[in-house]
Short mmCIF file of C-alpha atoms in Angstrom, two decimals:
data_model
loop_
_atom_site.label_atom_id
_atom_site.label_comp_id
_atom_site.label_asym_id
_atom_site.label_seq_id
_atom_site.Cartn_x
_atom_site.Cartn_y
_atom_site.Cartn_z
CA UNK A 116 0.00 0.00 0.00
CA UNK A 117 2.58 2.27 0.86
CA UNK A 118 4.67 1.50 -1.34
CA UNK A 119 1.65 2.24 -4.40
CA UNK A 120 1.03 5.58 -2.96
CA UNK A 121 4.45 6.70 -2.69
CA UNK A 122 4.54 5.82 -6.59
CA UNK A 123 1.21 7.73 -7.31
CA UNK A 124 2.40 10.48 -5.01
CA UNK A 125 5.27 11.47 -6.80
CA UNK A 126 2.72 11.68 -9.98
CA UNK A 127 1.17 14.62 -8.31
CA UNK A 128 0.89 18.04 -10.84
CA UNK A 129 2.32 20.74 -8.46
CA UNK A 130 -1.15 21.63 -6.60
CA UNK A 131 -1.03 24.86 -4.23
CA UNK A 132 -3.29 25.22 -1.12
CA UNK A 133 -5.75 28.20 -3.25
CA UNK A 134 -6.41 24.81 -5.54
CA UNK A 135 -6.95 23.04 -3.05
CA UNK A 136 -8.98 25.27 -1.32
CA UNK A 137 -11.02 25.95 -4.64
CA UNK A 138 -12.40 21.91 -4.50
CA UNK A 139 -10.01 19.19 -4.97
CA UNK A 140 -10.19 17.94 -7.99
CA UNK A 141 -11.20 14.44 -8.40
CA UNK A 142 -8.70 11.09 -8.80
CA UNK A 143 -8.65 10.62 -12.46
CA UNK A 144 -8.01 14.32 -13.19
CA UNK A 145 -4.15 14.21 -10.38
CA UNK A 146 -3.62 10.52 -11.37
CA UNK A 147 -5.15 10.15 -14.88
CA UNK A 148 -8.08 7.48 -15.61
CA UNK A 149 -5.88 4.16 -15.52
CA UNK A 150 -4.67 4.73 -11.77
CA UNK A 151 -8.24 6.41 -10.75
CA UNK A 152 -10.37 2.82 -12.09
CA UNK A 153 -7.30 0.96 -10.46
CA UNK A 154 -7.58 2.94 -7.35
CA UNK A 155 -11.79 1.98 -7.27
CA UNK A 156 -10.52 -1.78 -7.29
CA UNK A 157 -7.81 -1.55 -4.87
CA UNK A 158 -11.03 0.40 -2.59
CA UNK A 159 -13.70 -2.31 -3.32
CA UNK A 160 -11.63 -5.05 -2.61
CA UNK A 161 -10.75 -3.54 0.55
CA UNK A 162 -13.96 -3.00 1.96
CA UNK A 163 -14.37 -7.13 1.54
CA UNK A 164 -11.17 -7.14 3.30
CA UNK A 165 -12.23 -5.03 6.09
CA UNK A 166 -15.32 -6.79 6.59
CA UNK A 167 -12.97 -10.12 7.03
CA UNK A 168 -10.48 -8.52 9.15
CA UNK A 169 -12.27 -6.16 11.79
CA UNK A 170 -15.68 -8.70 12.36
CA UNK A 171 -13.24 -11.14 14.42
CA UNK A 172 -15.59 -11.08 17.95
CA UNK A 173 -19.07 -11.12 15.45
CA UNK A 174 -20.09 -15.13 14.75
CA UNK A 175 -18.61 -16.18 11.67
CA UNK A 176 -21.43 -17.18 9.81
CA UNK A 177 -22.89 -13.87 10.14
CA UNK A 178 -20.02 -12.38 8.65
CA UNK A 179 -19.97 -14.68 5.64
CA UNK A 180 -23.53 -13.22 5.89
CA UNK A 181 -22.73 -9.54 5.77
CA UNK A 182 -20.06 -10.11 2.79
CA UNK A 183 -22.87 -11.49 0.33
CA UNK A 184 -24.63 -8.66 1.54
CA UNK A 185 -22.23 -5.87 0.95
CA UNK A 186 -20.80 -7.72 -2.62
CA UNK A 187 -24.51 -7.78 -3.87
CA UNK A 188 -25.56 -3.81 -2.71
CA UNK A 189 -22.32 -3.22 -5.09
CA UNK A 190 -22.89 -5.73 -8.11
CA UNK A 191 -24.92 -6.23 -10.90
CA UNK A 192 -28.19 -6.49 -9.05
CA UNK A 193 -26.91 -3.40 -6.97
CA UNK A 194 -25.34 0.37 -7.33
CA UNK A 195 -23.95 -1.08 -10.61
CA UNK A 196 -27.33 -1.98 -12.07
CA UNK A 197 -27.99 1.41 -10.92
CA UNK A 198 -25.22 3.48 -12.61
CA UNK A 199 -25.46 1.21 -15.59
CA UNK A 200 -29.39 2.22 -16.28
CA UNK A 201 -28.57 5.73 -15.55
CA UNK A 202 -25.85 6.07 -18.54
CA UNK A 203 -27.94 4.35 -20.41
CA UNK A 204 -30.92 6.62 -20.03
CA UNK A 205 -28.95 9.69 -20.92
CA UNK A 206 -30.24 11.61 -23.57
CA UNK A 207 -33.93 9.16 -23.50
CA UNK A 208 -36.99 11.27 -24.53
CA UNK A 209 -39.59 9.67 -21.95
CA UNK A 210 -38.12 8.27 -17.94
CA UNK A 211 -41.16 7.23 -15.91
CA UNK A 212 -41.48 7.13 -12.13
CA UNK A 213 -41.15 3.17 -12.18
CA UNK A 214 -37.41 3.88 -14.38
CA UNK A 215 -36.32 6.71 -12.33
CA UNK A 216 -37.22 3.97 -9.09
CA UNK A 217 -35.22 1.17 -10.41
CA UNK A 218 -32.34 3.87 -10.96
CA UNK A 219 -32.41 5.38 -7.39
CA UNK A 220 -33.25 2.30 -5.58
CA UNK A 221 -30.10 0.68 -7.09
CA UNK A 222 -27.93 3.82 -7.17
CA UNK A 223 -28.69 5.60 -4.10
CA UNK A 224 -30.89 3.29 -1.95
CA UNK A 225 -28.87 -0.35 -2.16
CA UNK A 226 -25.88 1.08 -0.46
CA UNK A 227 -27.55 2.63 2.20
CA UNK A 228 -29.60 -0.31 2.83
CA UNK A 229 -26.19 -2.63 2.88
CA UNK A 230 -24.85 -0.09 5.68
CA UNK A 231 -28.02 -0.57 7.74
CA UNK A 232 -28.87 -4.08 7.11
CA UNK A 233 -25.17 -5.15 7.71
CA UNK A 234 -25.14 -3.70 11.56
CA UNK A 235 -28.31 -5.25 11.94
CA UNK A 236 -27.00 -8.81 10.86
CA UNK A 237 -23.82 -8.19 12.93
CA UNK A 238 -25.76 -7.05 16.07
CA UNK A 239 -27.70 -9.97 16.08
CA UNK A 240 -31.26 -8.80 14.65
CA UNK A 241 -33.37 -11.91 14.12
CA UNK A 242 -35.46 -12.07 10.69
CA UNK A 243 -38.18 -9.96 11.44
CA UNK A 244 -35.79 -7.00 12.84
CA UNK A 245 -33.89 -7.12 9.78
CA UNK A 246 -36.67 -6.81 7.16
CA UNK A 247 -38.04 -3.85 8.69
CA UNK A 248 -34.32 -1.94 9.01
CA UNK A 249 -33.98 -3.05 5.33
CA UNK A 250 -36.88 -1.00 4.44
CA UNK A 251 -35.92 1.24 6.47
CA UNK A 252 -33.45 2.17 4.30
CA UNK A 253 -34.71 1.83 1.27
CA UNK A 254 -37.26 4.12 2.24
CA UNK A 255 -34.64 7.57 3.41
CA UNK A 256 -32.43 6.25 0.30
CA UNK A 257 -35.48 7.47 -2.07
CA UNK A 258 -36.19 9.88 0.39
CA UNK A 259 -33.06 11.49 0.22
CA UNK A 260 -32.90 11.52 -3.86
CA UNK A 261 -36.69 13.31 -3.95
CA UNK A 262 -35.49 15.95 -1.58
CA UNK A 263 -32.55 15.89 -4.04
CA UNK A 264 -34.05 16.93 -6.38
CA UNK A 265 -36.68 19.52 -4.75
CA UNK A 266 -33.69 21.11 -3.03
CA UNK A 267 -32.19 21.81 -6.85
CA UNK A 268 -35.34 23.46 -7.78
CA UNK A 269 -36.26 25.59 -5.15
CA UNK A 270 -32.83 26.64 -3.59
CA UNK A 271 -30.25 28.70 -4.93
CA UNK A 272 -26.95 27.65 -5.24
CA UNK A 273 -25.21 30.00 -1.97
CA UNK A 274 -28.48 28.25 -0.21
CA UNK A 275 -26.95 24.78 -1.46
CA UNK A 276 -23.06 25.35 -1.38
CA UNK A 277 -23.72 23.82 -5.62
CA UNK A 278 -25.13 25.12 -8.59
CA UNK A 279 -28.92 24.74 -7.92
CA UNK A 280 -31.29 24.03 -11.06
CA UNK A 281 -28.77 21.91 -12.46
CA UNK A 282 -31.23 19.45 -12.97
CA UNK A 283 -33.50 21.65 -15.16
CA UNK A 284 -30.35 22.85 -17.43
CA UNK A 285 -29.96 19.11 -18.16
CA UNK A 286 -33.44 18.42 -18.85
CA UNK A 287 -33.09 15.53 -16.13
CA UNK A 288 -36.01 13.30 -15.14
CA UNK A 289 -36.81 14.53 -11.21
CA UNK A 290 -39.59 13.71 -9.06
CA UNK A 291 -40.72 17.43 -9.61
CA UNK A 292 -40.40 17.18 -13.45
CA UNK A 293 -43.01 14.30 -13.26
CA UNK A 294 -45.21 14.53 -9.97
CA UNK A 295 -45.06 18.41 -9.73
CA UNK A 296 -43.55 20.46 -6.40
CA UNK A 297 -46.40 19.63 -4.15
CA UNK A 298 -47.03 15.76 -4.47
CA UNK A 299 -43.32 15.68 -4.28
CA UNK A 300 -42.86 17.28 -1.42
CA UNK A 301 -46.31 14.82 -0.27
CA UNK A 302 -43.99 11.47 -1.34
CA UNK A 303 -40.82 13.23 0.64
CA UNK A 304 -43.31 12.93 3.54
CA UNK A 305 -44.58 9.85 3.03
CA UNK A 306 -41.18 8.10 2.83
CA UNK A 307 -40.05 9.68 5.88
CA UNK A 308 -43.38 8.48 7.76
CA UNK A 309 -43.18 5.12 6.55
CA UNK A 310 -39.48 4.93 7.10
CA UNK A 311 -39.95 5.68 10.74
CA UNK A 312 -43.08 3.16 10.93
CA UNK A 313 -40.38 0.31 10.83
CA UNK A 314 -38.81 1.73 13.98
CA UNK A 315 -41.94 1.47 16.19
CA UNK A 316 -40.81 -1.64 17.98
CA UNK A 317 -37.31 -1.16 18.52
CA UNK A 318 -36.14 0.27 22.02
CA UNK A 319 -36.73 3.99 21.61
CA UNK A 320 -33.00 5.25 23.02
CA UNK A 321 -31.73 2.80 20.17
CA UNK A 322 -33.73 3.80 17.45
CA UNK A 323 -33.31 7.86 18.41
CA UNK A 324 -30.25 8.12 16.07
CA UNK A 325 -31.86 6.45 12.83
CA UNK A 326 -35.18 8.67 13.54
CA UNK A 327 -32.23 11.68 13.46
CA UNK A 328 -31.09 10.26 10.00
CA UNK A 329 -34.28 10.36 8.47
CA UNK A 330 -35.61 13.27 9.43
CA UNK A 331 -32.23 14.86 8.87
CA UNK A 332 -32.51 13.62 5.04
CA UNK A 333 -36.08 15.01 5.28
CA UNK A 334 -35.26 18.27 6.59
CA UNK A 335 -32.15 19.34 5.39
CA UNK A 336 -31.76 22.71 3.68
CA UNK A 337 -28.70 21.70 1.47
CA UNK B 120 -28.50 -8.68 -13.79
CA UNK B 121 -30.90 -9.34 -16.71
CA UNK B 122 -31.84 -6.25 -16.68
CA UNK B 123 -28.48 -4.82 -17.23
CA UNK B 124 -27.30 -7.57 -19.45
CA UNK B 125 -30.36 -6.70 -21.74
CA UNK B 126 -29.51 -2.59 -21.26
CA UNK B 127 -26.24 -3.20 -22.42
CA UNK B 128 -27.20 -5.38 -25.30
CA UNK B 129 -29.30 -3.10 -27.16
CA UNK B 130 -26.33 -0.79 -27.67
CA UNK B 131 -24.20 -3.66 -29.17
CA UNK B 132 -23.10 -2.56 -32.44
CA UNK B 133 -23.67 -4.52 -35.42
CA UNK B 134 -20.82 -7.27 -35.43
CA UNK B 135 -20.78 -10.36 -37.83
CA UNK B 136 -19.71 -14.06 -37.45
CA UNK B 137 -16.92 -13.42 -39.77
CA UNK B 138 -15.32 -9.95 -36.92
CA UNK B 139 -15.86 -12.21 -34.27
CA UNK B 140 -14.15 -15.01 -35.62
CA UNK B 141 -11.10 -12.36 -36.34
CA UNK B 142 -10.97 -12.22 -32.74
CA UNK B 143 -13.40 -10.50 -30.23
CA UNK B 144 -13.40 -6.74 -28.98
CA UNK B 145 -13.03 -6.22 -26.26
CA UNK B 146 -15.41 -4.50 -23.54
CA UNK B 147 -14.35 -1.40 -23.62
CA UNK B 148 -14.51 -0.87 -27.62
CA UNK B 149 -18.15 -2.56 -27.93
CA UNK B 150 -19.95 -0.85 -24.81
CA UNK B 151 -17.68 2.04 -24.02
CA UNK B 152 -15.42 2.85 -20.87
CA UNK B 153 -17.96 3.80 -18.66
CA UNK B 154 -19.67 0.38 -19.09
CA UNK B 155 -16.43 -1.77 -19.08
CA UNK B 156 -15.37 -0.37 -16.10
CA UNK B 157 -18.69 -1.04 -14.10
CA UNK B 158 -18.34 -4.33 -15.31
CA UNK B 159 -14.84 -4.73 -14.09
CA UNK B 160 -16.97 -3.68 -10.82
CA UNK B 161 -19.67 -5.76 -10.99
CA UNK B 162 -17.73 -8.92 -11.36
CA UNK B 163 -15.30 -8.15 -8.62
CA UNK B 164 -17.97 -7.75 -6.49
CA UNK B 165 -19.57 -11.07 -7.70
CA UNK B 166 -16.65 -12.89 -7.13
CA UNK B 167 -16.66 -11.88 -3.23
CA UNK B 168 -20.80 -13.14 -3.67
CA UNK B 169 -19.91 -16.23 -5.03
CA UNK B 170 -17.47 -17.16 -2.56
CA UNK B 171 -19.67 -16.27 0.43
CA UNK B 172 -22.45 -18.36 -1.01
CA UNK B 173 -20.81 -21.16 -3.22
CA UNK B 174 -19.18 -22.37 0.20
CA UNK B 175 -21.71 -23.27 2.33
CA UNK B 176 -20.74 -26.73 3.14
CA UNK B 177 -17.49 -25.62 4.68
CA UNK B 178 -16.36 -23.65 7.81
CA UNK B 179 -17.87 -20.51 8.29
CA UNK B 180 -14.35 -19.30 9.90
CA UNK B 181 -12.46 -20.55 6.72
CA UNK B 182 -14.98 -19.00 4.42
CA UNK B 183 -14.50 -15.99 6.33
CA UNK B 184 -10.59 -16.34 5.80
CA UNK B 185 -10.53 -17.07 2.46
CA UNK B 186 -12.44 -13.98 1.68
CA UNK B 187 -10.03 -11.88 2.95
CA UNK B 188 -6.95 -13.97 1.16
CA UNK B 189 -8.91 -13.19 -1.82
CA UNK B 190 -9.40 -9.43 -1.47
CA UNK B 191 -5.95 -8.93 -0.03
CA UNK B 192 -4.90 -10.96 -3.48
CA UNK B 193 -7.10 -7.92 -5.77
CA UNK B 194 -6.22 -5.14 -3.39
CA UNK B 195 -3.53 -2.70 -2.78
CA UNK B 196 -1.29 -5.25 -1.81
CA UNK B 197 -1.91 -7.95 -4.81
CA UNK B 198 -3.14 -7.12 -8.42
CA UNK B 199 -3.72 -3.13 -7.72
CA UNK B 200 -0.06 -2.89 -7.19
CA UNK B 201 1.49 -4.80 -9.77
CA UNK B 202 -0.67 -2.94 -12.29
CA UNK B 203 -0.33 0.60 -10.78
CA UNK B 204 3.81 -0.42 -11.15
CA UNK B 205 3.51 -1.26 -14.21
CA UNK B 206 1.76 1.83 -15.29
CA UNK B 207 4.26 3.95 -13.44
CA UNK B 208 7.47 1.85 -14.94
CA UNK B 209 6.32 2.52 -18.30
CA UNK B 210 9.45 4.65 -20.58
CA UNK B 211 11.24 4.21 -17.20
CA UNK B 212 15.07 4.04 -18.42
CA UNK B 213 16.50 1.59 -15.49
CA UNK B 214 13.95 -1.12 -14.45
CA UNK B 215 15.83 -3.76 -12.25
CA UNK B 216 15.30 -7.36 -11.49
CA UNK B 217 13.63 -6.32 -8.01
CA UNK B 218 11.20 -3.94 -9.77
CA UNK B 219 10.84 -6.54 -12.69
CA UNK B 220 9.63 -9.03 -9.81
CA UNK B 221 7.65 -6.57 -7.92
CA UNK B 222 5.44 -6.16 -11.00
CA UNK B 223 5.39 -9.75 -11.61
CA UNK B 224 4.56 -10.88 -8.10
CA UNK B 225 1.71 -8.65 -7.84
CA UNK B 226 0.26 -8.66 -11.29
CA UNK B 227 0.52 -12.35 -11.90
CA UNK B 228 1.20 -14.52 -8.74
CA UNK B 229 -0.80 -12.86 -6.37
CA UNK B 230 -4.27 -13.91 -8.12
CA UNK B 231 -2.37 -17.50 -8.78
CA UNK B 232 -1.42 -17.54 -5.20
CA UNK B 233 -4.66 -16.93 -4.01
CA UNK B 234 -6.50 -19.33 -6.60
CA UNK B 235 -4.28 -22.05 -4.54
CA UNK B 236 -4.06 -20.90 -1.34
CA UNK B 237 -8.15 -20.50 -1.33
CA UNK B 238 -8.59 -23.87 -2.17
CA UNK B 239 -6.08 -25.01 0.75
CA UNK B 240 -7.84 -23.14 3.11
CA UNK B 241 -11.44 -24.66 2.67
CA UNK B 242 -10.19 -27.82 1.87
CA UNK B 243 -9.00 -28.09 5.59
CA UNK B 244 -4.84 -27.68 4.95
CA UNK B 245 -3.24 -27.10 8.35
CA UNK B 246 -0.73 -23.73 8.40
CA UNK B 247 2.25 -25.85 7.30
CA UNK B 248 0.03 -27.19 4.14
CA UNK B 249 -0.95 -24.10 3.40
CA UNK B 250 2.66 -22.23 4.00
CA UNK B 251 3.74 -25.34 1.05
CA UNK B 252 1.19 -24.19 -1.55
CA UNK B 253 1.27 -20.40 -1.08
CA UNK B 254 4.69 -20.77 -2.03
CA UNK B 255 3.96 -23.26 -4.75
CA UNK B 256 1.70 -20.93 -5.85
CA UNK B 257 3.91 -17.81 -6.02
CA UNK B 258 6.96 -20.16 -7.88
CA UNK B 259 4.48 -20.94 -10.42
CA UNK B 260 3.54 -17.83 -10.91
CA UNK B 261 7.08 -16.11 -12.00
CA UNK B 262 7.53 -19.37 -13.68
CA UNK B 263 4.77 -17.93 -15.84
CA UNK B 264 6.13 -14.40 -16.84
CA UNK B 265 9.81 -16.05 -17.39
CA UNK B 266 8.25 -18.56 -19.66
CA UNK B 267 5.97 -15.77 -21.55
CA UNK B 268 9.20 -13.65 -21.83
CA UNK B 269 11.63 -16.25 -23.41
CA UNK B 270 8.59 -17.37 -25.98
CA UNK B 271 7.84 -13.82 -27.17
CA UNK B 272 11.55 -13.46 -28.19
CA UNK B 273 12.48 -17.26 -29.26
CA UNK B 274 9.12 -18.61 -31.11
CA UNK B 275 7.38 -17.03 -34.20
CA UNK B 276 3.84 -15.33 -34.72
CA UNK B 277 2.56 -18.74 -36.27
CA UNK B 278 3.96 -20.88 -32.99
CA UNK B 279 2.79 -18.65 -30.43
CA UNK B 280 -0.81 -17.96 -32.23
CA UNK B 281 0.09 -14.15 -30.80
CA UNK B 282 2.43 -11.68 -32.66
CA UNK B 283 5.87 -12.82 -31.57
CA UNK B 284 8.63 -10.51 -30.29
CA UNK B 285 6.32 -7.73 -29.30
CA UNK B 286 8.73 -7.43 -25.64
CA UNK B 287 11.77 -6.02 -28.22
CA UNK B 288 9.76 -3.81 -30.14
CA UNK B 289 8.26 -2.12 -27.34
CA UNK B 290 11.82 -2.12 -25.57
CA UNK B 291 9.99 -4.09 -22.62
CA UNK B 292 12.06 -5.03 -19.78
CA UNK B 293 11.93 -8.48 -19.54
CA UNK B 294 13.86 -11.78 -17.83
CA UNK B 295 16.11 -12.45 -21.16
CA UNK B 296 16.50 -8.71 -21.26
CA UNK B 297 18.25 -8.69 -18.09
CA UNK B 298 19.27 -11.81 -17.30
CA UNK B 299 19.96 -12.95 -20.84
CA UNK B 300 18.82 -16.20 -22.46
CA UNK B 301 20.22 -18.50 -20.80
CA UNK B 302 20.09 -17.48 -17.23
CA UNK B 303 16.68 -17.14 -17.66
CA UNK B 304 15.97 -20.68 -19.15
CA UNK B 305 17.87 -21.66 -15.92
CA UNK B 306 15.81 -19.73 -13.55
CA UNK B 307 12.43 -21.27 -15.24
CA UNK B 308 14.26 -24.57 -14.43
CA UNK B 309 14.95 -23.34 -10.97
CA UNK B 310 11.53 -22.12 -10.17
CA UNK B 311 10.30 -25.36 -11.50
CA UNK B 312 12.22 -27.15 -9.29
CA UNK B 313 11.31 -24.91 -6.20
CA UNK B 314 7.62 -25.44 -7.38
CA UNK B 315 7.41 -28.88 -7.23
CA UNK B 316 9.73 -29.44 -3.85
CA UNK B 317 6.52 -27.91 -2.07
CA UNK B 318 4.57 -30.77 -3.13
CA UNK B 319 6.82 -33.83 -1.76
CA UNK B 320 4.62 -34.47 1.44
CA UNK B 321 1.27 -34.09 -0.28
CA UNK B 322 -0.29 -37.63 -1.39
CA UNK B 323 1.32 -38.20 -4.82
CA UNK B 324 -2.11 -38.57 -6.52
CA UNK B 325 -3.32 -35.04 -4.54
CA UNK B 326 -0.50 -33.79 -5.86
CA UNK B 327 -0.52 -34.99 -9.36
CA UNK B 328 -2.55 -32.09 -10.97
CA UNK B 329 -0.79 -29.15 -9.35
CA UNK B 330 2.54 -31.49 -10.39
CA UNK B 331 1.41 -31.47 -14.27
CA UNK B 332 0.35 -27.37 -13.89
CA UNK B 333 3.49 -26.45 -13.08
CA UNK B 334 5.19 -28.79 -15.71
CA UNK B 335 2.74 -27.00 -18.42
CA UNK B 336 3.66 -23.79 -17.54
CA UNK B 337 7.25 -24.60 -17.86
CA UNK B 338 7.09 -26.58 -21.31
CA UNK B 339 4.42 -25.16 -23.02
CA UNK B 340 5.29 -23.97 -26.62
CA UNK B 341 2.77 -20.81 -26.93
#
């Protein structure tokens, strides 16, 4: 490891702190696109890795558990399925609600989900407990993609610390675009309700900081 | 995965029997970079699934082990690094026999090493078993990349089914380079020999296969 990024450091353009303090710029712009995809790898394989390592006190068949987990929230039924639908819809005339789902569910939502659902399995959570943390998340990872996008509409971009209206430059398929403002701002509130439904019968002190998340992804200004 | 799969299909280009038969493109040319390189993600990621469920019959603590052999093999420490090298070595003027190995070790053995090692593990091998293999594993390996070097520059296009002497035109640094010929037809011999010592306790018949994989590598003509 150290011996890679002492290699890739000395690749580094001359970069003052003003650039820095500007926004870094990303991986494959320092390191160019062959060391940035390589870099991805070297990352992926060591969240697998970490999972092995740093799980020794959890029961091991739980952790064999939790690695299927995490390798399918990446894959081809995962974020991947995700991205890979979203290139391909670049550019498409009509996205519906059920294709802009599938996209956010796999980009956004199946990662979230894998964080959530993998403490659960590690902490013990029996079947029942499980399912309703897994929807859980599914339901503040669409949550926080339709506040996304109302956020981009009706903020401006010192409000957001981005460019707001990006969205509507690019002629991109948002919840707004096809349910209107208000029944967007009605599913926002829906998903955040039905999100903290599936809390109900935990222990209230050890639900408090997932009720925090959601509501945080419901509220947020930027 | 269908899904996907069927995404990415309907932006195949046109290609007939007789292009394929020429020999295939490869990802990157028929679906685009973006797409080859969330394949390259997807299927890491599904080889991390496959492990955690193709294994079921054996110990959840080896499974567990093995997993993290595997990603240590891809990682920053394996494949990543040899590759990343490689990348950086490229027009280098002076590349030694240390740095020649370095690549070598990482970019080649490591996923060979792990291929055997894997298989030790969840077939039961004890530390000393698998100590044997790892380092059968790593011998075989070089054996590899000193083989592929001395065919590139001793065999024609025809023999090798590959152009032929591609290391010299690209003023590759390679075993005959440094070494010259014949040191590094002894050195193949060496790690040969080095190979198959590992395998003198195993059950001759257990060994047999690993014994006729390492005697490939060495004699193979392209």
């Amino acid at each position: 490891m150290i011996h890679t990024m002492s290699l890739m450091h000395d690749d580094l353009p001359c970069m003052d702190n003003d650039a820095l303090r500007r926004g870094k710029p990303t991986n494959h712009r320092v390191f160019g696109e062959e060391t940035a995809v390589l870099a991805g790898d070297a990352l992926l394989s060591f969240a697998f890795e970490h999972v092995a390592l740093a799980t020794r006190g959890a029961s091991p068949e739980n952790v064999v558990r939790v690695l299927g987990e995490l390798a399918k929230a990446i894959g081809a039924e995962g974020l991947v399925a995700g991205q890979v639908v979203d290139i391909c819809s670049e550019g498409m005339a009509e996205v519906g609600l059920e294709h802009l789902e599938f996209i956010h569910h796999h980009k956004t939502a199946a990662l979230l989900e894998g964080s959530v659902v993998l403490g659960a399995i590690l902490g013990g959570g029996d079947e029942e407990e499980v399912g309703k943390l897994r929807k859980f998340a599914k339901c503040i990872g669409l949550l926080f993609q339709v506040v996304d996008d109302i956020l981009d509409l009706t903020k401006s971009s010192a409000e957001l610390g981005k460019t707001a209206g990006k969205d509507l430059v690019a002629d991109k398929t948002t919840y707004p675009k096809l349910l209107g403002i208000e029944k967007s701002r009605e599913l926002a509130e829906e998903l955040n309700r039905e999100a903290q439904e599936q809390l109900s019968q935990f222990h209230p002190h050890k639900a408090a900081p997932l009720i925090a998340l959601a509501n945080y992804i419901a509220y947020r200004d930027n």
